[in-house]
Short mmCIF file of C-alpha atoms in Angstrom, two decimals:
data_model
loop_
_atom_site.label_atom_id
_atom_site.label_comp_id
_atom_site.label_asym_id
_atom_site.label_seq_id
_atom_site.Cartn_x
_atom_site.Cartn_y
_atom_site.Cartn_z
CA UNK A 1 -40.30 243.80 87.85
CA UNK A 2 -40.26 242.15 91.17
CA UNK A 3 -41.07 245.26 93.12
CA UNK A 4 -43.62 246.60 90.63
CA UNK A 5 -47.19 245.34 90.65
CA UNK A 6 -47.99 243.19 87.71
CA UNK A 7 -50.92 244.12 85.32
CA UNK A 8 -54.01 242.08 86.11
CA UNK A 9 -54.47 240.77 82.55
CA UNK A 10 -52.56 239.23 79.78
CA UNK A 11 -53.55 242.16 77.59
CA UNK A 12 -52.04 244.48 80.22
CA UNK A 13 -48.79 242.62 80.29
CA UNK A 14 -48.63 242.60 76.50
CA UNK A 15 -48.79 246.43 76.57
CA UNK A 16 -45.49 246.57 78.47
CA UNK A 17 -42.04 247.09 76.80
CA UNK A 18 -40.74 243.82 75.42
CA UNK A 19 -38.10 243.35 78.06
CA UNK A 20 -40.56 243.82 80.92
CA UNK A 21 -43.29 241.50 79.60
CA UNK A 22 -40.66 238.84 78.68
CA UNK A 23 -39.42 239.10 82.31
CA UNK A 24 -42.86 238.36 83.60
CA UNK A 25 -43.48 235.50 81.14
CA UNK A 26 -40.06 233.95 81.98
CA UNK A 27 -41.45 233.14 85.42
CA UNK A 28 -43.66 230.50 83.78
CA UNK A 29 -40.62 228.57 82.67
CA UNK A 30 -40.03 225.56 85.05
CA UNK A 31 -36.67 224.76 86.56
CA UNK A 32 -36.40 221.47 84.82
CA UNK A 33 -35.98 223.22 81.45
CA UNK A 34 -32.70 224.85 82.67
CA UNK A 35 -31.36 222.00 84.77
CA UNK A 36 -32.13 219.18 82.32
CA UNK A 37 -31.40 220.81 79.03
CA UNK A 38 -28.75 223.37 79.73
CA UNK A 39 -30.78 226.49 78.78
CA UNK A 40 -29.07 229.66 79.90
CA UNK A 41 -31.46 231.57 82.11
CA UNK A 42 -30.34 234.95 80.73
CA UNK A 43 -30.09 234.35 77.04
CA UNK A 44 -32.56 231.55 76.70
CA UNK A 45 -30.04 229.79 74.56
CA UNK A 46 -28.05 226.50 74.74
CA UNK A 47 -24.32 226.34 74.13
CA UNK A 48 -24.62 224.43 70.83
CA UNK A 49 -27.26 226.75 69.21
CA UNK A 50 -26.85 230.35 68.64
CA UNK A 51 -30.58 230.93 68.23
CA UNK A 52 -32.90 231.39 71.15
CA UNK A 53 -34.86 228.23 71.83
CA UNK A 54 -37.53 230.03 73.85
CA UNK A 55 -40.07 232.05 71.94
CA UNK A 56 -42.67 234.40 73.46
CA UNK A 57 -45.55 235.43 71.27
CA UNK A 58 -47.34 238.25 73.01
CA UNK A 59 -47.97 241.23 70.60
CA UNK A 60 -49.30 244.44 72.09
CA UNK A 61 -53.10 244.70 71.66
CA UNK A 62 -53.71 240.95 72.11
CA UNK A 63 -55.05 239.22 75.09
CA UNK A 64 -53.10 235.88 74.76
CA UNK A 65 -49.49 234.68 75.21
CA UNK A 66 -47.80 231.72 73.65
CA UNK A 67 -44.57 230.30 75.03
CA UNK A 68 -42.64 227.77 72.79
CA UNK A 69 -39.56 226.00 74.15
CA UNK A 70 -37.60 223.72 71.96
CA UNK A 71 -34.33 221.75 72.61
CA UNK A 72 -32.87 223.10 69.39
CA UNK A 73 -34.31 226.12 67.47
CA UNK A 74 -35.03 224.11 64.34
CA UNK A 75 -36.72 221.17 66.08
CA UNK A 76 -40.16 220.25 64.75
CA UNK A 77 -41.83 219.81 68.17
CA UNK A 78 -41.54 221.90 71.23
CA UNK A 79 -40.56 220.46 74.69
CA UNK A 80 -42.95 222.89 76.18
CA UNK A 81 -45.90 224.74 74.65
CA UNK A 82 -48.13 227.06 76.68
CA UNK A 83 -51.02 229.16 75.55
CA UNK A 84 -52.73 231.41 78.08
CA UNK A 85 -55.37 234.07 77.62
CA UNK A 86 -57.74 236.45 79.30
CA UNK A 87 -61.38 235.49 79.28
CA UNK A 88 -64.06 238.07 78.56
CA UNK A 89 -64.65 238.64 82.23
CA UNK A 90 -60.94 239.22 82.96
CA UNK A 91 -60.11 235.78 84.34
CA UNK A 92 -57.13 233.75 83.26
CA UNK A 93 -57.45 230.54 81.23
CA UNK A 94 -54.85 228.09 80.13
CA UNK A 95 -55.98 227.16 76.62
CA UNK A 96 -53.31 224.53 75.97
CA UNK A 97 -50.27 223.18 77.68
CA UNK A 98 -48.10 220.43 76.08
CA UNK A 99 -44.92 218.78 77.28
CA UNK A 100 -42.97 216.43 74.96
CA UNK A 101 -40.01 214.32 75.76
CA UNK A 102 -37.70 215.20 72.86
CA UNK A 103 -35.87 211.84 73.18
CA UNK A 104 -38.96 209.78 72.97
CA UNK A 105 -40.28 208.20 69.64
CA UNK A 106 -42.71 210.49 67.62
CA UNK A 107 -46.04 209.18 66.58
CA UNK A 108 -47.65 211.24 63.79
CA UNK A 109 -51.12 211.33 65.30
CA UNK A 110 -51.26 215.03 64.41
CA UNK A 111 -51.05 214.56 60.63
CA UNK A 112 -53.44 212.29 58.57
CA UNK A 113 -52.52 210.16 55.56
CA UNK A 114 -53.07 213.15 53.26
CA UNK A 115 -50.64 215.32 55.34
CA UNK A 116 -53.39 217.42 56.80
CA UNK A 117 -53.43 218.40 60.43
CA UNK A 118 -55.80 216.33 62.44
CA UNK A 119 -56.40 219.01 65.05
CA UNK A 120 -56.11 216.44 67.90
CA UNK A 121 -58.28 214.06 66.02
CA UNK A 122 -61.22 216.36 65.65
CA UNK A 123 -60.90 217.08 61.97
CA UNK A 124 -59.44 213.75 60.77
CA UNK A 125 -57.52 210.73 62.17
CA UNK A 126 -54.29 208.85 61.51
CA UNK A 127 -55.51 205.42 62.71
CA UNK A 128 -52.23 203.46 62.26
CA UNK A 129 -50.36 206.18 64.19
CA UNK A 130 -52.93 206.33 66.91
CA UNK A 131 -52.74 202.44 67.33
CA UNK A 132 -48.98 202.73 67.65
CA UNK A 133 -49.26 205.48 70.13
CA UNK A 134 -51.85 203.73 72.25
CA UNK A 135 -49.77 200.54 72.34
CA UNK A 136 -46.75 202.57 73.36
CA UNK A 137 -48.65 203.95 76.37
CA UNK A 138 -49.62 207.41 75.10
CA UNK A 139 -52.99 209.11 75.52
CA UNK A 140 -55.07 210.66 72.82
CA UNK A 141 -53.50 213.94 71.47
CA UNK A 142 -49.95 212.99 72.42
CA UNK A 143 -47.30 212.77 69.72
CA UNK A 144 -44.51 211.94 72.09
CA UNK A 145 -44.38 210.66 75.62
CA UNK A 146 -44.62 213.42 78.25
CA UNK A 147 -42.26 214.00 81.13
CA UNK A 148 -44.61 213.82 84.09
CA UNK A 149 -44.00 217.36 85.16
CA UNK A 150 -47.52 218.79 85.40
CA UNK A 151 -47.41 218.48 89.23
CA UNK A 152 -44.42 220.77 89.19
CA UNK A 153 -46.14 223.21 86.88
CA UNK A 154 -49.23 223.88 89.07
CA UNK A 155 -47.43 225.98 91.81
CA UNK A 156 -45.77 227.96 88.92
CA UNK A 157 -49.25 228.75 87.43
CA UNK A 158 -50.54 229.58 90.89
CA UNK A 159 -47.73 231.97 91.61
CA UNK A 160 -48.12 233.64 88.31
CA UNK A 161 -51.94 234.27 88.69
CA UNK A 162 -51.48 235.39 92.30
CA UNK A 163 -48.95 238.03 91.27
CA UNK A 164 -51.49 239.30 88.73
CA UNK A 165 -54.02 239.63 91.65
CA UNK A 166 -56.17 236.71 90.78
CA UNK A 167 -57.24 233.94 93.25
CA UNK A 168 -57.96 231.20 90.47
CA UNK A 169 -57.39 230.33 86.94
CA UNK A 170 -59.17 228.12 84.46
CA UNK A 171 -58.10 225.33 82.10
CA UNK A 172 -59.90 223.30 79.33
CA UNK A 173 -59.17 219.60 79.25
CA UNK A 174 -58.90 218.35 75.57
CA UNK A 175 -59.22 214.74 76.48
CA UNK A 176 -60.84 212.57 79.27
CA UNK A 177 -57.33 211.76 80.53
CA UNK A 178 -56.50 215.43 80.88
CA UNK A 179 -59.57 216.00 82.97
CA UNK A 180 -58.70 213.14 85.42
CA UNK A 181 -55.12 214.47 85.68
CA UNK A 182 -56.38 217.92 86.54
CA UNK A 183 -58.65 216.52 89.13
CA UNK A 184 -55.64 214.86 90.82
CA UNK A 185 -53.87 218.16 91.07
CA UNK A 186 -56.75 220.05 92.69
CA UNK A 187 -59.04 221.31 89.93
CA UNK A 188 -62.76 221.36 90.01
CA UNK A 189 -65.33 221.79 87.26
CA UNK A 190 -67.06 224.99 86.09
CA UNK A 191 -68.74 222.84 83.31
CA UNK A 192 -68.81 219.18 82.94
CA UNK A 193 -68.81 217.64 86.34
CA UNK A 194 -72.22 215.79 85.97
CA UNK A 195 -71.06 214.44 82.54
CA UNK A 196 -67.73 213.10 84.06
CA UNK A 197 -69.76 211.34 86.83
CA UNK A 198 -72.12 209.95 84.15
CA UNK A 199 -69.10 208.72 82.03
CA UNK A 200 -67.70 206.84 85.02
CA UNK A 201 -71.02 205.22 85.79
CA UNK A 202 -71.74 204.17 82.22
CA UNK A 203 -68.26 202.75 81.71
CA UNK A 204 -68.79 200.36 84.56
CA UNK A 205 -70.16 196.81 84.01
CA UNK A 206 -73.77 197.02 82.88
CA UNK A 207 -73.49 200.61 81.74
CA UNK A 208 -74.29 202.09 78.38
CA UNK A 209 -70.61 202.66 77.46
CA UNK A 210 -69.47 199.37 78.81
CA UNK A 211 -71.88 197.57 76.58
CA UNK A 212 -70.43 199.32 73.58
CA UNK A 213 -66.94 197.76 74.25
CA UNK A 214 -65.85 195.06 71.87
CA UNK A 215 -62.71 192.95 71.20
CA UNK A 216 -63.11 193.71 67.44
CA UNK A 217 -62.13 197.36 68.03
CA UNK A 218 -58.69 197.94 69.63
CA UNK A 219 -59.73 201.34 70.86
CA UNK A 220 -62.74 199.87 72.63
CA UNK A 221 -61.41 196.56 74.00
CA UNK A 222 -63.55 195.23 76.86
CA UNK A 223 -60.80 196.06 79.38
CA UNK A 224 -60.47 199.65 78.46
CA UNK A 225 -63.11 200.73 81.00
CA UNK A 226 -60.71 199.89 83.89
CA UNK A 227 -58.04 202.50 83.03
CA UNK A 228 -57.85 206.26 82.43
CA UNK A 229 -56.04 205.87 79.20
CA UNK A 230 -58.31 203.08 78.03
CA UNK A 231 -61.41 205.27 78.53
CA UNK A 232 -59.81 208.23 76.89
CA UNK A 233 -58.99 206.22 73.70
CA UNK A 234 -62.51 204.78 73.54
CA UNK A 235 -63.96 208.40 74.04
CA UNK A 236 -61.49 209.66 71.34
CA UNK A 237 -62.88 206.88 69.08
CA UNK A 238 -66.41 208.27 69.44
CA UNK A 239 -67.94 205.96 72.01
CA UNK A 240 -69.86 208.81 73.62
CA UNK A 241 -71.52 209.56 70.31
CA UNK A 242 -70.19 213.11 70.31
CA UNK A 243 -66.75 214.81 70.86
CA UNK A 244 -65.25 215.31 74.27
CA UNK A 245 -66.02 219.10 74.42
CA UNK A 246 -67.58 221.69 76.62
CA UNK A 247 -65.53 220.96 79.69
CA UNK A 248 -63.96 223.76 81.70
CA UNK A 249 -62.09 223.37 84.98
CA UNK A 250 -60.65 225.89 87.52
CA UNK A 251 -58.27 225.86 90.45
CA UNK A 252 -58.23 228.13 93.39
CA UNK A 253 -54.72 229.24 94.39
CA UNK A 254 -53.40 227.09 97.30
CA UNK A 255 -56.50 224.90 97.40
CA UNK A 256 -57.11 221.34 96.30
CA UNK A 257 -60.77 220.81 95.39
CA UNK A 258 -60.80 217.18 96.22
CA UNK A 259 -62.85 216.15 93.12
CA UNK A 260 -62.54 212.49 91.98
CA UNK A 261 -64.92 211.31 89.20
CA UNK A 262 -62.94 207.94 88.69
CA UNK A 263 -62.32 206.78 92.34
CA UNK A 264 -60.51 203.54 91.57
CA UNK A 265 -58.60 204.84 88.54
CA UNK A 266 -55.40 203.54 87.23
CA UNK A 267 -53.46 204.47 84.08
#
């Protein structure tokens, strides 16, 4: 496939024969998966498991692809999950990317006390699990510690979209902390920049959000305004008065946008 032009859409790739589209989607797999976890680049297996631990979901006729990578085929959680799709105007958007450290403790923030999915806390919440996760240094939406590999992933995405003939791609931050991380790696805002600036202003002393902080609520402790993670948990807890939604960001290939809506941020 290296000498053949790639289709310019996920839908187009998904029309290809299985071996060809899988060869394209393999290019999205980062090197650390193979070097750190012993995944064979040809078989996508590990020596101790006969089953493939990399799954591509990309049926013909669809405009999306899911890539799921597990350390063992029967593991509950993926080490890497990626969901990309075509937009209606033929752009590329990353709908969700998740990286989990399989050796880190798991916090059941994704399941409430009734066993129902929380949908990242939008449908319901598991407060005891969230408190444990927060105290362990996780951000909202995380069930395990990540592996700090997003910086390595950005060039992989850029190369992928460039080979499809695009000069940019889009991503949707699910939490405040995601948006700040994406800023650091060169993304700008299609929607939400003014709101991010407002959030920073109102979290500072004297601001509307700052005045809602209270020691009685661990998610809104008075010091949380100082950190990315602290603000993210307060927002997850509803301090804005509405969910953190409607944000969309983009990155031009090879360009850092220089956006920084939390200038003195620390984790």
